mmCIF file of C-alpha atoms in Angstrom:
data_model
loop_
_atom_site.group_PDB
_atom_site.id
_atom_site.type_symbol
_atom_site.label_atom_id
_atom_site.label_comp_id
_atom_site.label_asym_id
_atom_site.label_seq_id
_atom_site.Cartn_x
_atom_site.Cartn_y
_atom_site.Cartn_z
ATOM 1 C CA MET A 407 -35.252 49.216 7.609
ATOM 2 C CA THR A 408 -33.500 49.989 4.374
ATOM 3 C CA LEU A 409 -31.837 48.109 2.089
ATOM 4 C CA ASP A 410 -28.535 49.197 3.336
ATOM 5 C CA ASN A 411 -28.967 48.125 6.657
ATOM 6 C CA LEU A 412 -30.624 44.701 5.692
ATOM 7 C CA TYR A 413 -27.546 44.078 3.977
ATOM 8 C CA ARG A 414 -25.845 45.316 7.136
ATOM 9 C CA ASN A 415 -27.219 43.195 9.672
ATOM 10 C CA THR A 416 -27.068 40.440 7.200
ATOM 11 C CA ALA A 417 -23.030 41.089 7.208
ATOM 12 C CA VAL A 418 -22.840 41.413 11.030
ATOM 13 C CA LEU A 419 -25.028 37.903 11.732
ATOM 14 C CA LEU A 420 -23.088 35.807 9.413
ATOM 15 C CA LEU A 421 -19.739 37.418 10.324
ATOM 16 C CA ILE A 422 -21.146 36.176 13.746
ATOM 17 C CA PHE A 423 -22.060 33.003 12.575
ATOM 18 C CA SER A 424 -18.886 32.137 10.736
ATOM 19 C CA TRP A 425 -16.887 33.267 14.425
ATOM 20 C CA PHE A 426 -19.012 30.818 15.915
ATOM 21 C CA LEU A 427 -18.427 28.092 13.559
ATOM 22 C CA ALA A 428 -14.802 29.422 13.915
ATOM 23 C CA ALA A 429 -14.576 28.694 17.557
ATOM 24 C CA GLY A 430 -16.245 25.542 17.473
ATOM 25 C CA GLU A 431 -13.574 24.194 15.019
ATOM 26 C CA SER A 432 -10.713 24.841 17.587
ATOM 27 C CA ARG A 433 -12.377 22.641 19.718
ATOM 28 C CA LEU A 434 -12.388 19.643 17.787
ATOM 29 C CA SER A 435 -9.843 16.945 18.735
ATOM 30 C CA VAL A 436 -8.555 14.665 16.710
ATOM 31 C CA GLU A 437 -7.719 11.317 18.820
ATOM 32 C CA PHE A 438 -5.194 8.307 17.901
ATOM 33 C CA GLU A 439 -4.882 5.069 19.017
ATOM 34 C CA HIS A 440 -1.635 3.493 18.972
ATOM 35 C CA LEU A 441 -0.756 0.074 17.698
ATOM 36 C CA GLY A 442 1.646 -2.172 18.329
ATOM 37 C CA VAL A 443 2.393 -5.306 20.204
ATOM 38 C CA ASP A 444 0.870 -5.296 22.742
ATOM 39 C CA GLN A 445 -2.138 -5.305 20.461
ATOM 40 C CA GLY A 446 -1.805 -7.295 19.049
ATOM 41 C CA LEU A 447 0.429 -6.396 15.629
ATOM 42 C CA SER A 448 3.597 -8.893 15.025
ATOM 43 C CA HIS A 449 5.892 -5.961 15.531
ATOM 44 C CA ASN A 450 6.967 -2.479 16.483
ATOM 45 C CA SER A 451 8.133 -1.502 13.106
ATOM 46 C CA GLY A 452 5.275 -1.070 10.679
ATOM 47 C CA LEU A 453 6.960 -0.272 7.193
ATOM 48 C CA CYS A 454 4.587 0.109 5.043
ATOM 49 C CA ILE A 455 0.459 1.013 5.486
ATOM 50 C CA GLN A 456 -2.505 0.398 3.326
ATOM 51 C CA GLN A 457 -6.221 0.155 3.452
ATOM 52 C CA ASP A 458 -7.667 -2.223 1.329
ATOM 53 C CA SER A 459 -11.658 -1.544 -0.790
ATOM 54 C CA HIS A 460 -13.430 -3.906 2.077
ATOM 55 C CA GLY A 461 -12.026 -1.178 5.157
ATOM 56 C CA PHE A 462 -9.130 -3.559 6.033
ATOM 57 C CA ILE A 463 -6.005 -1.560 7.061
ATOM 58 C CA TRP A 464 -2.972 -3.812 5.953
ATOM 59 C CA ILE A 465 0.526 -2.894 7.826
ATOM 60 C CA GLY A 466 3.759 -4.412 6.439
ATOM 61 C CA THR A 467 5.940 -4.616 9.378
ATOM 62 C CA GLN A 468 9.918 -6.926 9.654
ATOM 63 C CA ASN A 469 7.740 -9.771 10.907
ATOM 64 C CA GLY A 470 4.850 -10.474 9.284
ATOM 65 C CA LEU A 471 1.635 -8.513 7.700
ATOM 66 C CA ASN A 472 -1.261 -7.093 9.318
ATOM 67 C CA ARG A 473 -4.626 -7.162 8.414
ATOM 68 C CA TYR A 474 -6.688 -4.679 11.452
ATOM 69 C CA ASP A 475 -9.742 -4.828 10.760
ATOM 70 C CA GLY A 476 -10.260 -1.575 13.950
ATOM 71 C CA TYR A 477 -10.819 -4.347 16.542
ATOM 72 C CA THR A 478 -8.524 -7.432 15.915
ATOM 73 C CA PHE A 479 -5.166 -8.248 14.156
ATOM 74 C CA LYS A 480 -4.472 -10.878 11.580
ATOM 75 C CA LYS A 481 -1.710 -11.735 10.862
ATOM 76 C CA TYR A 482 -0.157 -13.260 8.056
ATOM 77 C CA PHE A 483 4.277 -15.039 7.811
ATOM 78 C CA HIS A 484 6.392 -16.847 5.445
ATOM 79 C CA GLU A 485 5.633 -20.794 6.582
ATOM 80 C CA PRO A 486 8.452 -22.378 4.928
ATOM 81 C CA ASN A 487 5.874 -25.871 3.995
ATOM 82 C CA ASP A 488 2.861 -24.122 2.854
ATOM 83 C CA SER A 489 3.272 -22.668 -1.202
ATOM 84 C CA THR A 490 -0.034 -19.979 -0.112
ATOM 85 C CA SER A 491 1.912 -18.156 2.287
ATOM 86 C CA LEU A 492 3.405 -15.047 1.929
ATOM 87 C CA SER A 493 7.183 -15.517 -0.121
ATOM 88 C CA ASP A 494 9.395 -13.750 3.257
ATOM 89 C CA SER A 495 7.815 -11.879 6.281
ATOM 90 C CA TYR A 496 9.477 -9.230 6.013
ATOM 91 C CA ILE A 497 7.561 -7.055 4.292
ATOM 92 C CA ASN A 498 8.927 -4.059 2.040
ATOM 93 C CA SER A 499 5.336 -2.386 0.571
ATOM 94 C CA LEU A 500 1.916 -2.675 -0.391
ATOM 95 C CA PHE A 501 -0.310 -1.841 -2.659
ATOM 96 C CA LEU A 502 -4.182 -1.948 -4.000
ATOM 97 C CA ASP A 503 -4.760 -2.735 -7.205
ATOM 98 C CA SER A 504 -7.939 -1.193 -9.601
ATOM 99 C CA ARG A 505 -9.517 -4.159 -9.328
ATOM 100 C CA GLY A 506 -9.287 -4.283 -5.557
ATOM 101 C CA ASP A 507 -6.047 -6.720 -5.423
ATOM 102 C CA ILE A 508 -3.241 -6.203 -2.095
ATOM 103 C CA TRP A 509 0.244 -6.836 -3.559
ATOM 104 C CA VAL A 510 3.068 -7.642 -1.007
ATOM 105 C CA GLY A 511 6.633 -7.081 -1.651
ATOM 106 C CA THR A 512 8.885 -8.616 0.889
ATOM 107 C CA ASN A 513 12.771 -8.139 1.267
ATOM 108 C CA LYS A 514 13.835 -11.409 -0.131
ATOM 109 C CA GLY A 515 11.033 -13.429 -1.352
ATOM 110 C CA GLY A 516 9.829 -11.498 -4.418
ATOM 111 C CA LEU A 517 6.350 -10.424 -4.843
ATOM 112 C CA ASN A 518 3.258 -12.053 -3.156
ATOM 113 C CA ARG A 519 -0.998 -10.941 -4.016
ATOM 114 C CA TYR A 520 -3.454 -11.512 -1.964
ATOM 115 C CA ASP A 521 -6.369 -14.210 -3.052
ATOM 116 C CA ARG A 522 -9.112 -12.585 -1.131
ATOM 117 C CA ASN A 523 -11.625 -15.855 -1.810
ATOM 118 C CA ASN A 524 -9.294 -18.463 -0.110
ATOM 119 C CA ASP A 525 -7.400 -15.920 2.186
ATOM 120 C CA ARG A 526 -4.003 -16.692 1.168
ATOM 121 C CA PHE A 527 -1.170 -15.705 -1.483
ATOM 122 C CA GLN A 528 0.217 -16.504 -4.598
ATOM 123 C CA ARG A 529 3.985 -16.333 -4.808
ATOM 124 C CA PHE A 530 5.850 -14.782 -8.267
ATOM 125 C CA GLN A 531 10.040 -15.417 -7.402
ATOM 126 C CA ASN A 532 12.560 -14.495 -9.373
ATOM 127 C CA ASP A 533 14.086 -18.369 -10.394
ATOM 128 C CA PRO A 534 16.975 -18.574 -12.399
ATOM 129 C CA ASP A 535 16.146 -21.027 -14.610
ATOM 130 C CA GLU A 536 13.141 -18.932 -16.030
ATOM 131 C CA PRO A 537 13.880 -15.986 -17.842
ATOM 132 C CA ASN A 538 10.754 -14.022 -17.174
ATOM 133 C CA SER A 539 10.073 -15.348 -13.682
ATOM 134 C CA ILE A 540 10.746 -11.425 -12.268
ATOM 135 C CA GLY A 541 14.319 -10.504 -10.247
ATOM 136 C CA GLU A 542 15.933 -11.311 -7.058
ATOM 137 C CA GLY A 543 16.361 -8.931 -4.174
ATOM 138 C CA SER A 544 13.624 -6.569 -2.405
ATOM 139 C CA VAL A 545 10.320 -5.948 -3.828
ATOM 140 C CA THR A 546 10.483 -1.484 -2.671
ATOM 141 C CA GLN A 547 8.158 -0.795 -5.141
ATOM 142 C CA ILE A 548 4.517 -1.479 -6.366
ATOM 143 C CA ALA A 549 2.535 0.605 -9.100
ATOM 144 C CA GLU A 550 -0.056 0.664 -11.873
ATOM 145 C CA ASP A 551 -0.398 2.212 -14.368
ATOM 146 C CA ALA A 552 -3.970 3.668 -16.846
ATOM 147 C CA ASN A 553 -4.018 0.161 -18.372
ATOM 148 C CA GLY A 554 -3.544 -1.727 -15.396
ATOM 149 C CA THR A 555 -0.412 -3.098 -15.698
ATOM 150 C CA ILE A 556 1.568 -3.757 -12.707
ATOM 151 C CA TRP A 557 5.338 -2.287 -12.073
ATOM 152 C CA ALA A 558 7.559 -3.649 -9.173
ATOM 153 C CA ALA A 559 10.864 -2.416 -8.554
ATOM 154 C CA VAL A 560 13.407 -4.774 -7.670
ATOM 155 C CA ILE A 561 16.504 -3.881 -5.886
ATOM 156 C CA SER A 562 19.426 -4.568 -7.936
ATOM 157 C CA SER A 563 17.199 -6.071 -10.720
ATOM 158 C CA GLY A 564 15.832 -3.128 -12.034
ATOM 159 C CA LEU A 565 11.875 -2.889 -12.972
ATOM 160 C CA PHE A 566 8.925 -5.545 -14.192
ATOM 161 C CA ARG A 567 6.534 -5.065 -15.823
ATOM 162 C CA PHE A 568 3.571 -8.225 -15.336
ATOM 163 C CA ASN A 569 1.582 -9.268 -17.710
ATOM 164 C CA ARG A 570 -1.465 -10.438 -16.208
ATOM 165 C CA LYS A 571 -2.391 -12.358 -19.072
ATOM 166 C CA ASN A 572 0.740 -14.915 -18.932
ATOM 167 C CA SER A 573 1.123 -14.238 -15.510
ATOM 168 C CA ASP A 574 5.255 -13.635 -16.131
ATOM 169 C CA PHE A 575 7.104 -10.526 -16.170
ATOM 170 C CA TYR A 576 9.340 -8.870 -18.572
ATOM 171 C CA ARG A 577 12.590 -6.993 -16.931
ATOM 172 C CA ILE A 578 13.018 -3.597 -18.612
ATOM 173 C CA PRO A 579 16.058 -2.940 -19.875
ATOM 174 C CA ASN A 580 18.567 -0.864 -18.341
ATOM 175 C CA ILE A 581 18.663 2.854 -20.589
ATOM 176 C CA SER A 582 20.706 4.748 -18.454
ATOM 177 C CA GLU A 583 22.800 5.860 -20.843
ATOM 178 C CA THR A 584 19.631 7.766 -22.753
ATOM 179 C CA PRO A 585 19.438 11.261 -21.443
ATOM 180 C CA GLY A 586 16.307 11.834 -19.046
ATOM 181 C CA ALA A 587 15.572 7.361 -18.528
ATOM 182 C CA LEU A 588 15.427 5.528 -16.351
ATOM 183 C CA ARG A 589 17.869 3.696 -14.704
ATOM 184 C CA GLY A 590 16.546 -0.004 -14.418
ATOM 185 C CA GLN A 591 19.001 -1.431 -11.785
#
């Protein structure tokens, strides 16, 4: 067998092998499982979703926060007489930070941080008498910058930077008059 024939035969074998691989991949199917109130979700309207570092899936709804382990849901709600419950049951946003903490933005109750060790929440709510509290309104977005600083966007109040050391917030002033600047309201 000449070298040209060897190359040609190798190329044909690779082509046939590639065809079998492609044909096999087309038969793969992706299965989805519907998760709703019948399966244990607190509300059928899922507004946000986040997976944590332990593999739990967190689903924020219009009526509660749900932690899913692949089999069952654990539900979290606002409990008026429990300061370690969520500040509101209407969940707008979820965020997993670089420390593995889940942050929960609510419709009317501010921002919450999940305390995994005690299975409860730390609330950060608006206090009109405290200038370093988060603004009043819906927390719609939560993010973290490269320095580990948590940022929260609050409708009608603006953008807030969280100081982890003091557990307080700084409101970013409205600088919308500057071209290309961020509007904080």
